Tab-separated table of C-alpha atoms in Angstrom:
chain	number	residue	atom	x	y	z
A	1	MET	CA	-64.013	-1.153	-32.868
A	2	LEU	CA	-60.532	-1.337	-32.478
A	3	VAL	CA	-58.286	-3.443	-34.161
A	4	LEU	CA	-54.720	-4.329	-32.810
A	5	THR	CA	-52.725	-4.033	-36.174
A	6	GLY	CA	-49.320	-4.856	-35.519
A	7	LEU	CA	-48.474	-6.682	-32.679
A	8	SER	CA	-48.094	-9.854	-34.663
A	9	ALA	CA	-45.174	-8.415	-35.760
A	10	VAL	CA	-43.612	-7.460	-32.911
A	11	SER	CA	-44.709	-10.817	-31.002
A	12	VAL	CA	-42.408	-12.195	-33.913
A	13	ALA	CA	-39.957	-10.064	-32.889
A	14	THR	CA	-39.987	-10.644	-28.826
A	15	GLU	CA	-41.282	-13.576	-28.277
A	16	THR	CA	-38.535	-16.206	-30.752
A	17	THR	CA	-36.213	-14.828	-28.354
A	18	THR	CA	-37.704	-14.873	-24.928
A	19	GLY	CA	-39.011	-18.077	-25.619
A	20	ASN	CA	-40.364	-21.125	-23.738
A	21	SER	CA	-36.944	-22.701	-22.883
A	22	THR	CA	-36.399	-22.940	-19.495
A	23	VAL	CA	-32.376	-24.136	-20.018
A	24	ALA	CA	-29.946	-22.605	-21.977
A	25	THR	CA	-28.311	-24.579	-24.338
A	26	LEU	CA	-24.559	-24.046	-25.079
A	27	SER	CA	-24.962	-23.065	-28.545
A	28	PRO	CA	-21.947	-21.538	-30.495
A	29	PRO	CA	-22.735	-18.505	-32.829
A	30	SER	CA	-23.612	-18.600	-35.706
A	31	PRO	CA	-21.372	-18.856	-38.567
A	32	ALA	CA	-22.461	-15.504	-39.937
A	33	LEU	CA	-21.671	-13.681	-37.279
A	34	VAL	CA	-17.815	-15.361	-36.972
A	35	GLU	CA	-17.190	-14.427	-40.433
A	36	PHE	CA	-18.803	-10.968	-40.235
A	37	VAL	CA	-15.514	-11.226	-37.138
A	38	ARG	CA	-13.123	-11.962	-38.748
A	39	THR	CA	-13.987	-9.762	-42.051
A	40	VAL	CA	-14.109	-6.803	-39.815
A	41	ILE	CA	-11.360	-7.478	-37.241
A	42	ALA	CA	-8.671	-7.983	-40.769
A	43	ALA	CA	-9.486	-4.661	-42.108
A	44	ASN	CA	-9.767	-2.536	-38.861
A	45	PRO	CA	-7.507	0.425	-38.764
A	46	ARG	CA	-6.253	-0.235	-35.132
A	47	VAL	CA	-5.299	-4.093	-35.070
A	48	GLN	CA	-3.573	-3.242	-38.512
A	49	ALA	CA	-1.117	-0.839	-36.479
A	50	ALA	CA	-1.054	-3.077	-33.056
A	51	ARG	CA	0.172	-5.409	-36.272
A	52	SER	CA	2.188	-2.783	-37.623
A	53	ALA	CA	3.649	-2.486	-33.887
A	54	VAL	CA	4.240	-6.220	-33.775
A	55	ASN	CA	6.529	-6.272	-37.540
A	56	ALA	CA	8.300	-3.525	-36.117
A	57	SER	CA	9.700	-4.636	-32.993
A	58	GLY	CA	10.471	-8.086	-34.506
A	59	ALA	CA	13.173	-6.047	-37.342
A	60	LEU	CA	14.010	-3.969	-34.163
A	61	GLN	CA	14.701	-7.884	-32.279
A	62	SER	CA	16.730	-8.657	-35.662
A	63	ALA	CA	19.126	-4.988	-35.392
A	64	ALA	CA	19.588	-5.894	-31.709
A	65	ALA	CA	21.227	-9.231	-32.579
A	66	ARG	CA	23.259	-7.860	-34.989
A	67	PRO	CA	27.165	-6.619	-33.761
A	68	LEU	CA	26.931	-3.337	-31.920
A	69	TYR	CA	30.368	-1.846	-33.298
A	70	ASN	CA	31.342	-1.646	-37.705
A	71	PRO	CA	35.295	-2.030	-38.510
A	72	GLU	CA	36.838	1.278	-39.202
A	73	LEU	CA	38.885	1.840	-42.042
A	74	GLU	CA	41.430	5.087	-42.275
A	75	LEU	CA	43.558	5.739	-45.130
A	76	GLU	CA	46.671	8.707	-44.735
A	77	ALA	CA	48.490	10.167	-46.602
A	78	GLU	CA	51.537	13.712	-46.393
A	79	ASP	CA	53.502	14.693	-49.147
A	80	ALA	CA	56.389	16.626	-47.872
A	81	ASP	CA	59.957	16.778	-47.088
A	82	ALA	CA	59.568	12.365	-46.682
A	83	ASP	CA	55.960	11.321	-48.198
A	84	THR	CA	54.076	9.688	-46.470
A	85	TYR	CA	51.456	6.255	-46.826
A	86	THR	CA	49.155	4.352	-44.093
A	87	LEU	CA	46.421	2.028	-43.924
A	88	GLY	CA	44.834	1.319	-40.452
A	89	ILE	CA	42.113	-0.557	-39.322
A	90	SER	CA	39.919	-0.289	-35.937
A	91	GLN	CA	37.579	-2.278	-34.019
A	92	THR	CA	36.073	-1.423	-31.557
A	93	ILE	CA	35.254	-4.426	-28.911
A	94	ASP	CA	31.982	-5.284	-27.398
A	95	TRP	CA	33.762	-5.859	-24.159
A	96	ALA	CA	30.676	-6.503	-22.201
A	97	ASP	CA	28.393	-7.823	-24.094
A	98	LYS	CA	25.992	-5.418	-24.338
A	99	ARG	CA	24.763	-6.842	-27.127
A	100	SER	CA	22.889	-10.479	-26.397
A	101	ALA	CA	21.316	-7.549	-23.385
A	102	ARG	CA	20.404	-4.835	-25.933
A	103	SER	CA	18.383	-8.490	-27.912
A	104	ALA	CA	17.509	-9.865	-24.333
A	105	VAL	CA	15.708	-6.161	-24.099
A	106	ALA	CA	14.477	-5.807	-27.918
A	107	ALA	CA	13.006	-9.735	-27.733
A	108	ALA	CA	10.754	-9.239	-24.364
A	109	ASP	CA	9.294	-6.425	-26.506
A	110	ARG	CA	8.679	-7.771	-29.072
A	111	LEU	CA	6.176	-10.124	-26.774
A	112	THR	CA	4.922	-7.727	-25.044
A	113	ALA	CA	4.599	-6.615	-28.880
A	114	GLU	CA	2.741	-9.005	-29.973
A	115	ALA	CA	0.484	-9.354	-25.966
A	116	GLU	CA	-0.659	-5.811	-27.244
A	117	TYR	CA	-1.914	-6.902	-30.334
A	118	LEU	CA	-4.342	-9.803	-28.954
A	119	VAL	CA	-5.224	-6.806	-26.749
A	120	THR	CA	-6.435	-5.089	-29.384
A	121	ARG	CA	-7.945	-7.621	-30.943
A	122	ARG	CA	-9.778	-8.415	-28.264
A	123	THR	CA	-11.222	-4.898	-27.858
A	124	VAL	CA	-12.520	-4.178	-31.017
A	125	ILE	CA	-14.414	-7.844	-31.120
A	126	ALA	CA	-15.903	-6.878	-27.574
A	127	GLU	CA	-16.811	-3.119	-29.423
A	128	LEU	CA	-18.263	-4.947	-32.544
A	129	LEU	CA	-20.398	-7.254	-30.199
A	130	THR	CA	-22.206	-5.520	-28.433
A	131	GLY	CA	-21.954	-2.563	-30.935
A	132	LEU	CA	-24.087	-5.377	-32.903
A	133	ALA	CA	-25.890	-5.855	-29.295
A	134	ALA	CA	-27.252	-1.801	-29.113
A	135	TRP	CA	-27.880	-2.047	-32.971
A	136	GLN	CA	-29.686	-5.306	-32.643
A	137	THR	CA	-32.215	-4.113	-29.343
A	138	GLY	CA	-32.824	-0.608	-30.211
A	139	ALA	CA	-33.942	-2.024	-34.476
A	140	GLU	CA	-36.570	-4.175	-32.365
A	141	ARG	CA	-37.643	-1.227	-30.040
A	142	HIS	CA	-38.176	0.934	-32.892
A	143	THR	CA	-40.467	-1.372	-34.709
A	144	LEU	CA	-42.033	-1.683	-30.872
A	145	ALA	CA	-42.180	1.939	-30.660
A	146	ALA	CA	-43.781	2.195	-33.992
A	147	VAL	CA	-46.747	-0.669	-32.555
A	148	ARG	CA	-47.306	1.795	-30.223
A	149	VAL	CA	-47.662	4.827	-31.990
A	150	ARG	CA	-49.685	2.751	-34.541
A	151	LEU	CA	-52.358	1.468	-31.678
A	152	MET	CA	-52.765	4.498	-30.266
A	153	GLN	CA	-53.212	6.465	-33.105
A	154	GLN	CA	-56.310	4.128	-33.873
A	155	PHE	CA	-57.544	4.497	-29.991
A	156	ALA	CA	-57.233	8.143	-30.433
A	157	ALA	CA	-59.498	7.930	-33.629
A	158	LEU	CA	-61.592	6.060	-31.743
A	159	ALA	CA	-61.713	7.648	-29.415
A	160	LYS	CA	-62.677	10.763	-31.231
A	161	ARG	CA	-65.270	9.061	-33.291
A	162	ARG	CA	-66.674	7.948	-29.867
A	163	PHE	CA	-66.752	11.210	-28.005
A	164	ASP	CA	-68.196	12.857	-31.624
A	165	ALA	CA	-71.382	10.444	-31.070
A	166	GLY	CA	-71.445	11.294	-27.382
A	167	ASP	CA	-70.229	8.933	-25.969
A	168	MET	CA	-67.080	9.945	-24.652
A	169	PRO	CA	-66.115	13.109	-22.675
A	170	GLN	CA	-63.880	15.681	-23.580
A	171	ALA	CA	-61.634	14.478	-21.026
A	172	GLU	CA	-60.865	10.771	-21.784
A	173	LEU	CA	-60.473	12.431	-25.070
A	174	ASP	CA	-58.033	14.593	-24.506
A	175	LEU	CA	-56.209	11.751	-22.223
A	176	ALA	CA	-56.375	9.757	-25.574
A	177	THR	CA	-54.424	12.844	-27.807
A	178	LEU	CA	-52.530	12.876	-24.467
A	179	VAL	CA	-51.493	10.108	-25.058
A	180	LEU	CA	-51.162	9.778	-29.276
A	181	ALA	CA	-48.493	12.582	-28.613
A	182	ASP	CA	-46.180	10.548	-25.447
A	183	THR	CA	-45.626	8.274	-28.049
A	184	ARG	CA	-44.847	9.526	-31.176
A	185	MET	CA	-42.305	11.165	-28.791
A	186	ARG	CA	-40.717	7.205	-27.454
A	187	ARG	CA	-40.540	6.395	-31.311
A	188	SER	CA	-38.243	9.819	-32.175
A	189	VAL	CA	-36.224	8.814	-29.317
A	190	THR	CA	-35.608	5.116	-29.633
A	191	GLU	CA	-35.082	5.956	-34.013
A	192	ALA	CA	-32.045	8.626	-32.713
A	193	GLU	CA	-31.466	5.982	-29.727
A	194	LEU	CA	-30.996	3.328	-32.795
A	195	VAL	CA	-29.099	5.487	-35.126
A	196	ILE	CA	-26.570	5.542	-32.484
A	197	ALA	CA	-26.710	2.212	-32.361
A	198	ARG	CA	-25.717	1.627	-35.856
A	199	GLN	CA	-22.906	3.996	-36.072
A	200	GLN	CA	-21.142	2.198	-32.706
A	201	VAL	CA	-20.676	-0.486	-35.428
A	202	ASN	CA	-19.928	2.036	-38.666
A	203	ASN	CA	-16.848	2.241	-36.419
A	204	LEU	CA	-15.917	-0.524	-37.084
A	205	ALA	CA	-17.183	-2.002	-40.096
A	206	PRO	CA	-18.395	0.962	-42.160
A	207	SER	CA	-18.407	-0.711	-45.680
A	208	ASN	CA	-21.555	-2.682	-44.326
A	209	ALA	CA	-25.219	-2.002	-44.321
A	210	GLY	CA	-27.850	-3.030	-41.482
A	211	GLU	CA	-29.325	-5.346	-43.623
A	212	GLN	CA	-26.217	-7.346	-43.806
A	213	TRP	CA	-25.060	-7.423	-40.084
A	214	PRO	CA	-25.224	-11.043	-38.552
A	215	LYS	CA	-28.523	-11.611	-35.849
A	216	LEU	CA	-27.087	-12.715	-32.139
A	217	ASP	CA	-28.841	-15.463	-30.192
A	218	ALA	CA	-30.306	-15.122	-26.943
A	219	ARG	CA	-29.816	-18.704	-26.391
A	220	LEU	CA	-26.307	-18.542	-23.899
A	221	PRO	CA	-24.382	-21.088	-21.574
A	222	SER	CA	-24.553	-20.242	-17.403
A	223	LEU	CA	-20.655	-20.359	-16.627
A	224	PRO	CA	-18.838	-22.980	-17.352
A	225	VAL	CA	-16.945	-24.139	-13.658
A	226	GLN	CA	-13.640	-22.445	-13.674
A	227	GLY	CA	-10.854	-23.810	-10.974
A	228	ASP	CA	-7.847	-22.458	-11.883
A	229	THR	CA	-8.533	-19.002	-11.563
A	230	GLN	CA	-4.735	-17.974	-11.706
A	231	SER	CA	-3.599	-19.951	-14.482
A	232	LEU	CA	-6.302	-18.230	-15.945
A	233	LEU	CA	-6.049	-14.983	-15.242
A	234	MET	CA	-2.133	-15.266	-16.364
A	235	ALA	CA	-3.072	-16.065	-19.783
A	236	LEU	CA	-5.402	-13.077	-20.255
A	237	PRO	CA	-3.169	-11.079	-23.024
A	238	GLU	CA	-2.908	-8.176	-21.109
A	239	VAL	CA	-1.703	-9.373	-17.966
A	240	GLN	CA	0.869	-11.350	-19.966
A	241	ALA	CA	1.410	-7.629	-21.632
A	242	ALA	CA	2.172	-6.403	-18.619
A	243	GLN	CA	3.933	-9.169	-17.198
A	244	ARG	CA	6.402	-8.996	-20.380
A	245	ARG	CA	6.964	-5.028	-19.550
A	246	VAL	CA	8.059	-5.597	-16.562
A	247	ALA	CA	10.792	-8.456	-18.168
A	248	SER	CA	12.004	-5.595	-20.484
A	249	ALA	CA	12.103	-2.911	-17.697
A	250	ASN	CA	14.727	-6.028	-15.976
A	251	ALA	CA	16.476	-6.149	-18.973
A	252	LEU	CA	16.720	-2.448	-19.246
A	253	VAL	CA	18.594	-2.675	-16.146
A	254	ALA	CA	21.470	-5.642	-17.276
A	255	LEU	CA	21.849	-3.420	-20.163
A	256	ARG	CA	22.108	-0.385	-18.963
A	257	LYS	CA	24.616	-1.815	-16.270
A	258	ARG	CA	26.976	-3.739	-19.120
A	259	GLU	CA	26.858	0.044	-20.909
A	260	LYS	CA	28.598	1.035	-17.957
A	261	SER	CA	31.971	-0.791	-19.153
A	262	VAL	CA	34.130	1.222	-21.463
A	263	ASP	CA	34.802	-0.418	-24.198
A	264	PRO	CA	38.511	-0.350	-25.945
A	265	THR	CA	39.128	0.177	-29.482
A	266	VAL	CA	42.184	-2.288	-31.854
A	267	SER	CA	43.601	-0.263	-34.666
A	268	LEU	CA	46.643	-1.197	-36.469
A	269	THR	CA	48.272	1.296	-38.870
A	270	GLY	CA	50.557	0.297	-42.195
A	271	GLY	CA	52.121	1.822	-44.657
A	272	GLU	CA	55.719	3.470	-45.971
A	273	GLU	CA	57.575	7.471	-44.621
A	274	ASP	CA	60.328	7.984	-46.732
A	275	GLY	CA	60.686	4.588	-48.416
A	276	GLU	CA	60.588	2.816	-45.652
A	277	ARG	CA	57.668	0.720	-43.516
A	278	LEU	CA	55.787	1.862	-40.900
A	279	LEU	CA	53.479	-1.053	-38.392
A	280	GLY	CA	51.345	-0.035	-35.745
A	281	LEU	CA	49.662	-1.014	-33.191
A	282	ASN	CA	47.202	1.153	-31.028
A	283	LEU	CA	44.811	0.407	-28.413
A	284	SER	CA	42.416	3.414	-26.980
A	285	ILE	CA	40.268	2.827	-23.495
A	286	PRO	CA	37.169	5.657	-22.477
A	287	LEU	CA	38.117	6.846	-19.495
A	288	PRO	CA	34.560	6.868	-16.898
A	289	VAL	CA	35.791	9.923	-15.773
A	290	ARG	CA	33.369	13.226	-16.807
A	291	ASN	CA	30.082	10.060	-17.288
A	292	ASN	CA	29.915	7.099	-15.432
A	293	PHE	CA	26.365	6.432	-16.319
A	294	SER	CA	25.777	5.588	-13.003
A	295	HIS	CA	22.251	7.375	-13.461
A	296	GLU	CA	21.084	5.907	-16.048
A	297	VAL	CA	21.398	2.334	-14.007
A	298	THR	CA	19.056	4.171	-11.595
A	299	ALA	CA	16.418	4.998	-13.322
A	300	ALA	CA	16.058	1.491	-15.217
A	301	TYR	CA	15.625	0.030	-11.490
A	302	ASP	CA	13.145	2.300	-10.698
A	303	ARG	CA	11.435	1.804	-14.360
A	304	TYR	CA	11.471	-1.456	-13.508
A	305	THR	CA	9.837	-1.388	-9.843
A	306	GLN	CA	7.500	0.618	-11.756
A	307	ALA	CA	6.731	-1.980	-13.915
A	308	GLN	CA	6.541	-4.765	-11.416
A	309	GLN	CA	3.775	-2.128	-9.564
A	310	LEU	CA	2.003	-1.569	-12.679
A	311	ALA	CA	1.903	-5.038	-13.535
A	312	ASP	CA	0.358	-6.165	-10.176
A	313	ASP	CA	-2.466	-3.426	-10.318
A	314	VAL	CA	-3.366	-5.209	-14.009
A	315	PHE	CA	-3.188	-8.615	-12.344
A	316	ARG	CA	-6.058	-6.861	-9.565
A	317	ARG	CA	-8.055	-5.498	-11.722
A	318	ALA	CA	-8.412	-8.447	-14.156
A	319	ARG	CA	-9.376	-10.904	-10.886
A	320	ALA	CA	-11.434	-8.550	-9.654
A	321	ARG	CA	-13.163	-7.460	-13.393
A	322	LEU	CA	-13.525	-11.359	-13.797
A	323	MET	CA	-14.963	-11.720	-10.394
A	324	SER	CA	-17.414	-8.693	-11.639
A	325	ALA	CA	-18.563	-10.623	-14.345
A	326	ALA	CA	-19.361	-13.389	-13.661
A	327	GLU	CA	-21.475	-12.511	-10.944
A	328	ARG	CA	-23.072	-10.158	-13.192
A	329	TYR	CA	-23.758	-12.274	-16.243
A	330	ARG	CA	-25.679	-15.022	-13.594
A	331	ILE	CA	-27.611	-13.090	-11.787
A	332	VAL	CA	-28.645	-11.467	-15.421
A	333	HIS	CA	-29.066	-15.101	-16.329
A	334	GLY	CA	-31.143	-16.068	-13.920
A	335	ALA	CA	-33.546	-13.229	-14.825
A	336	TRP	CA	-33.834	-13.806	-17.796
A	337	GLN	CA	-34.380	-17.836	-17.476
A	338	ASP	CA	-37.321	-16.582	-15.359
A	339	TRP	CA	-38.855	-14.331	-18.198
A	340	GLN	CA	-38.029	-17.335	-20.061
A	341	GLN	CA	-40.214	-19.814	-17.497
A	342	ILE	CA	-43.245	-16.800	-18.165
A	343	ARG	CA	-45.801	-18.088	-20.198
A	344	GLN	CA	-47.013	-15.000	-21.314
A	345	PRO	CA	-50.367	-14.332	-23.554
A	346	GLY	CA	-49.507	-13.014	-27.090
A	347	LEU	CA	-49.792	-8.904	-27.597
A	348	GLN	CA	-52.327	-9.560	-29.795
A	349	GLN	CA	-54.621	-11.765	-27.762
A	350	GLN	CA	-53.979	-9.473	-24.694
A	351	GLY	CA	-54.854	-6.431	-26.433
A	352	ASP	CA	-58.251	-8.088	-27.845
A	353	GLN	CA	-58.601	-8.826	-24.325
A	354	LEU	CA	-57.946	-5.174	-23.408
A	355	ARG	CA	-60.027	-4.009	-26.350
A	356	ARG	CA	-63.600	-5.895	-25.205
A	357	LEU	CA	-63.540	-4.540	-21.584
A	358	TRP	CA	-62.625	-1.402	-22.527
A	359	GLU	CA	-65.849	-1.550	-25.021
A	360	ALA	CA	-68.081	-3.128	-22.646
A	361	GLY	CA	-66.974	-0.880	-20.060
A	362	GLU	CA	-65.294	-3.120	-18.123
A	363	LEU	CA	-62.309	-0.455	-18.530
A	364	SER	CA	-62.040	2.329	-18.254
A	365	THR	CA	-60.445	4.909	-21.402
A	366	ALA	CA	-57.382	5.668	-18.208
A	367	ASP	CA	-57.337	1.778	-17.136
A	368	PHE	CA	-56.714	0.552	-20.456
A	369	LEU	CA	-54.265	3.215	-21.695
A	370	THR	CA	-52.196	2.107	-18.934
A	371	GLN	CA	-52.258	-1.710	-18.859
A	372	ILE	CA	-52.360	-1.195	-22.607
A	373	SER	CA	-48.644	0.905	-21.813
A	374	GLN	CA	-48.235	-2.126	-20.094
A	375	VAL	CA	-48.668	-4.907	-22.081
A	376	ILE	CA	-45.773	-3.314	-24.817
A	377	ASP	CA	-43.190	-2.291	-21.853
A	378	SER	CA	-43.319	-5.768	-20.473
A	379	ARG	CA	-41.635	-6.025	-24.205
A	380	ASP	CA	-39.853	-3.611	-23.942
A	381	SER	CA	-38.218	-4.294	-20.736
A	382	ALA	CA	-37.536	-8.000	-21.797
A	383	LEU	CA	-35.679	-6.349	-25.250
A	384	ASP	CA	-33.530	-4.348	-21.863
A	385	LEU	CA	-33.170	-7.474	-20.061
A	386	ARG	CA	-31.808	-9.426	-23.279
A	387	GLU	CA	-29.272	-6.613	-24.387
A	388	THR	CA	-28.194	-6.548	-20.768
A	389	LEU	CA	-28.129	-9.964	-20.780
A	390	TRP	CA	-25.773	-9.785	-23.842
A	391	TYR	CA	-23.153	-7.589	-22.761
A	392	ALA	CA	-22.998	-9.236	-19.699
A	393	TRP	CA	-22.012	-12.186	-21.353
A	394	PHE	CA	-19.283	-10.621	-23.915
A	395	GLU	CA	-17.922	-8.791	-20.616
A	396	TRP	CA	-17.272	-11.903	-19.042
A	397	LEU	CA	-15.891	-13.640	-22.527
A	398	ALA	CA	-13.873	-10.303	-22.516
A	399	ALA	CA	-12.068	-10.356	-18.766
A	400	SER	CA	-12.348	-14.626	-19.399
A	401	GLY	CA	-10.090	-14.494	-22.389
A	402	LYS	CA	-12.326	-17.127	-23.527
A	403	VAL	CA	-13.371	-14.565	-26.083
A	404	ASP	CA	-11.531	-16.558	-29.451
A	405	GLN	CA	-12.702	-20.357	-27.788
A	406	TRP	CA	-17.037	-19.372	-27.998
A	407	LEU	CA	-16.538	-17.481	-31.294
A	408	GLY	CA	-14.720	-21.070	-32.601
A	409	ALA	CA	-12.364	-19.155	-35.177
A	410	ASP	CA	-8.497	-20.361	-35.511
A	411	SER	CA	-7.404	-17.495	-36.610
A	412	LEU	CA	-8.651	-15.322	-33.727
A	413	THR	CA	-6.936	-17.076	-31.458
A	414	SER	CA	-3.692	-16.208	-30.130
A	415	THR	CA	-1.901	-19.290	-32.533
A	416	GLY	CA	-3.933	-17.997	-35.527
A	417	ALA	CA	-2.326	-14.044	-34.741
A	418	ALA	CA	0.997	-15.146	-33.863
A	419	ARG	CA	0.606	-16.955	-37.862
A	420	LEU	CA	-0.849	-13.531	-39.318
A	421	ILE	CA	1.469	-11.899	-38.000
A	422	ARG	CA	4.186	-13.855	-39.356
A	423	ASP	CA	2.380	-13.915	-42.903
A	424	ASP	CA	2.290	-10.333	-42.227
A	425	GLY	CA	5.796	-9.761	-42.079
């Protein structure tokens, strides 16, 4: 008698996520997932590097706000026929106000660094979530593959006994043995894929074991109605970063123009020569004869045009990504809901029915092996569909800038990010 042990365990693992609910309810992720993401993001080297870049840009902004030139002090003494002692001070004047132009460039660079920081955070969060999806799916798929192996081992042993008793031809025994070998190869493949999936998470959370990682929930909502797509896209950190690069390039044009203006130097000298008092006033102005710095202005204009074109490209790609992500999620979400509406018998029940038909002679060995494989493959396909659903959801969250809103964590919002940056600085 073929005993279908192990099927009930996988039935629980898959059917709890492929239940009969016909409506996907809007539910935020578990507190464990939110805390896990927060912990990983806080310790991630890429995020820390981006945060350091923001702090560095803030220091450079403070530096740019300082005066451009320092005064110079000059002391001269001469011991000759006539002893001469002079003390002078000179100051170069920022005549074209290059200081404010430098401050504008530095301020735009800081805003760019802040936007790039948020892009980095969002990218790492998306990688972490997709890694968790791959790991959870891989773990359940490996469990399913192990169940398949046990079933085929039991069936091959039963087939061998029936063959020894003369109740089964050699060809059917060979088929059962071949199927057993195939299931073992499949289990090895799923185990290797699980190692790769575990690595995706370990790349970001190396100090955590898989048993401690939070589980993802497949109860995902339908997409909300988005009215003002333009505002949604403009609020994306990558779009803001591109726009701020344009502002930085525009400020650099103004700086290069002002740098063409010469800055005079005024010096005042006082002293004594052979007992007589000396007093002098000097004005020096550079002559832009050999280099008028016009090529730097031309290059700055070209950089500005380049930044504008790249910003347009980023916006177009963001729009296309959002539209594609929304369409993909709707398709997969609809397919997932269709699967949930199918009231399939449990794996144990289906296996018992097939076994009884095979023992009664109503199913050949080939038909039994084909149908029991289809039963398990349907669960495997459900895991694939659920994983695709997660990927599509995470992609839409990233494309729409709703990752922080879905996680519901203040520390992951732009305001929270800015607060963390200030605290670190």
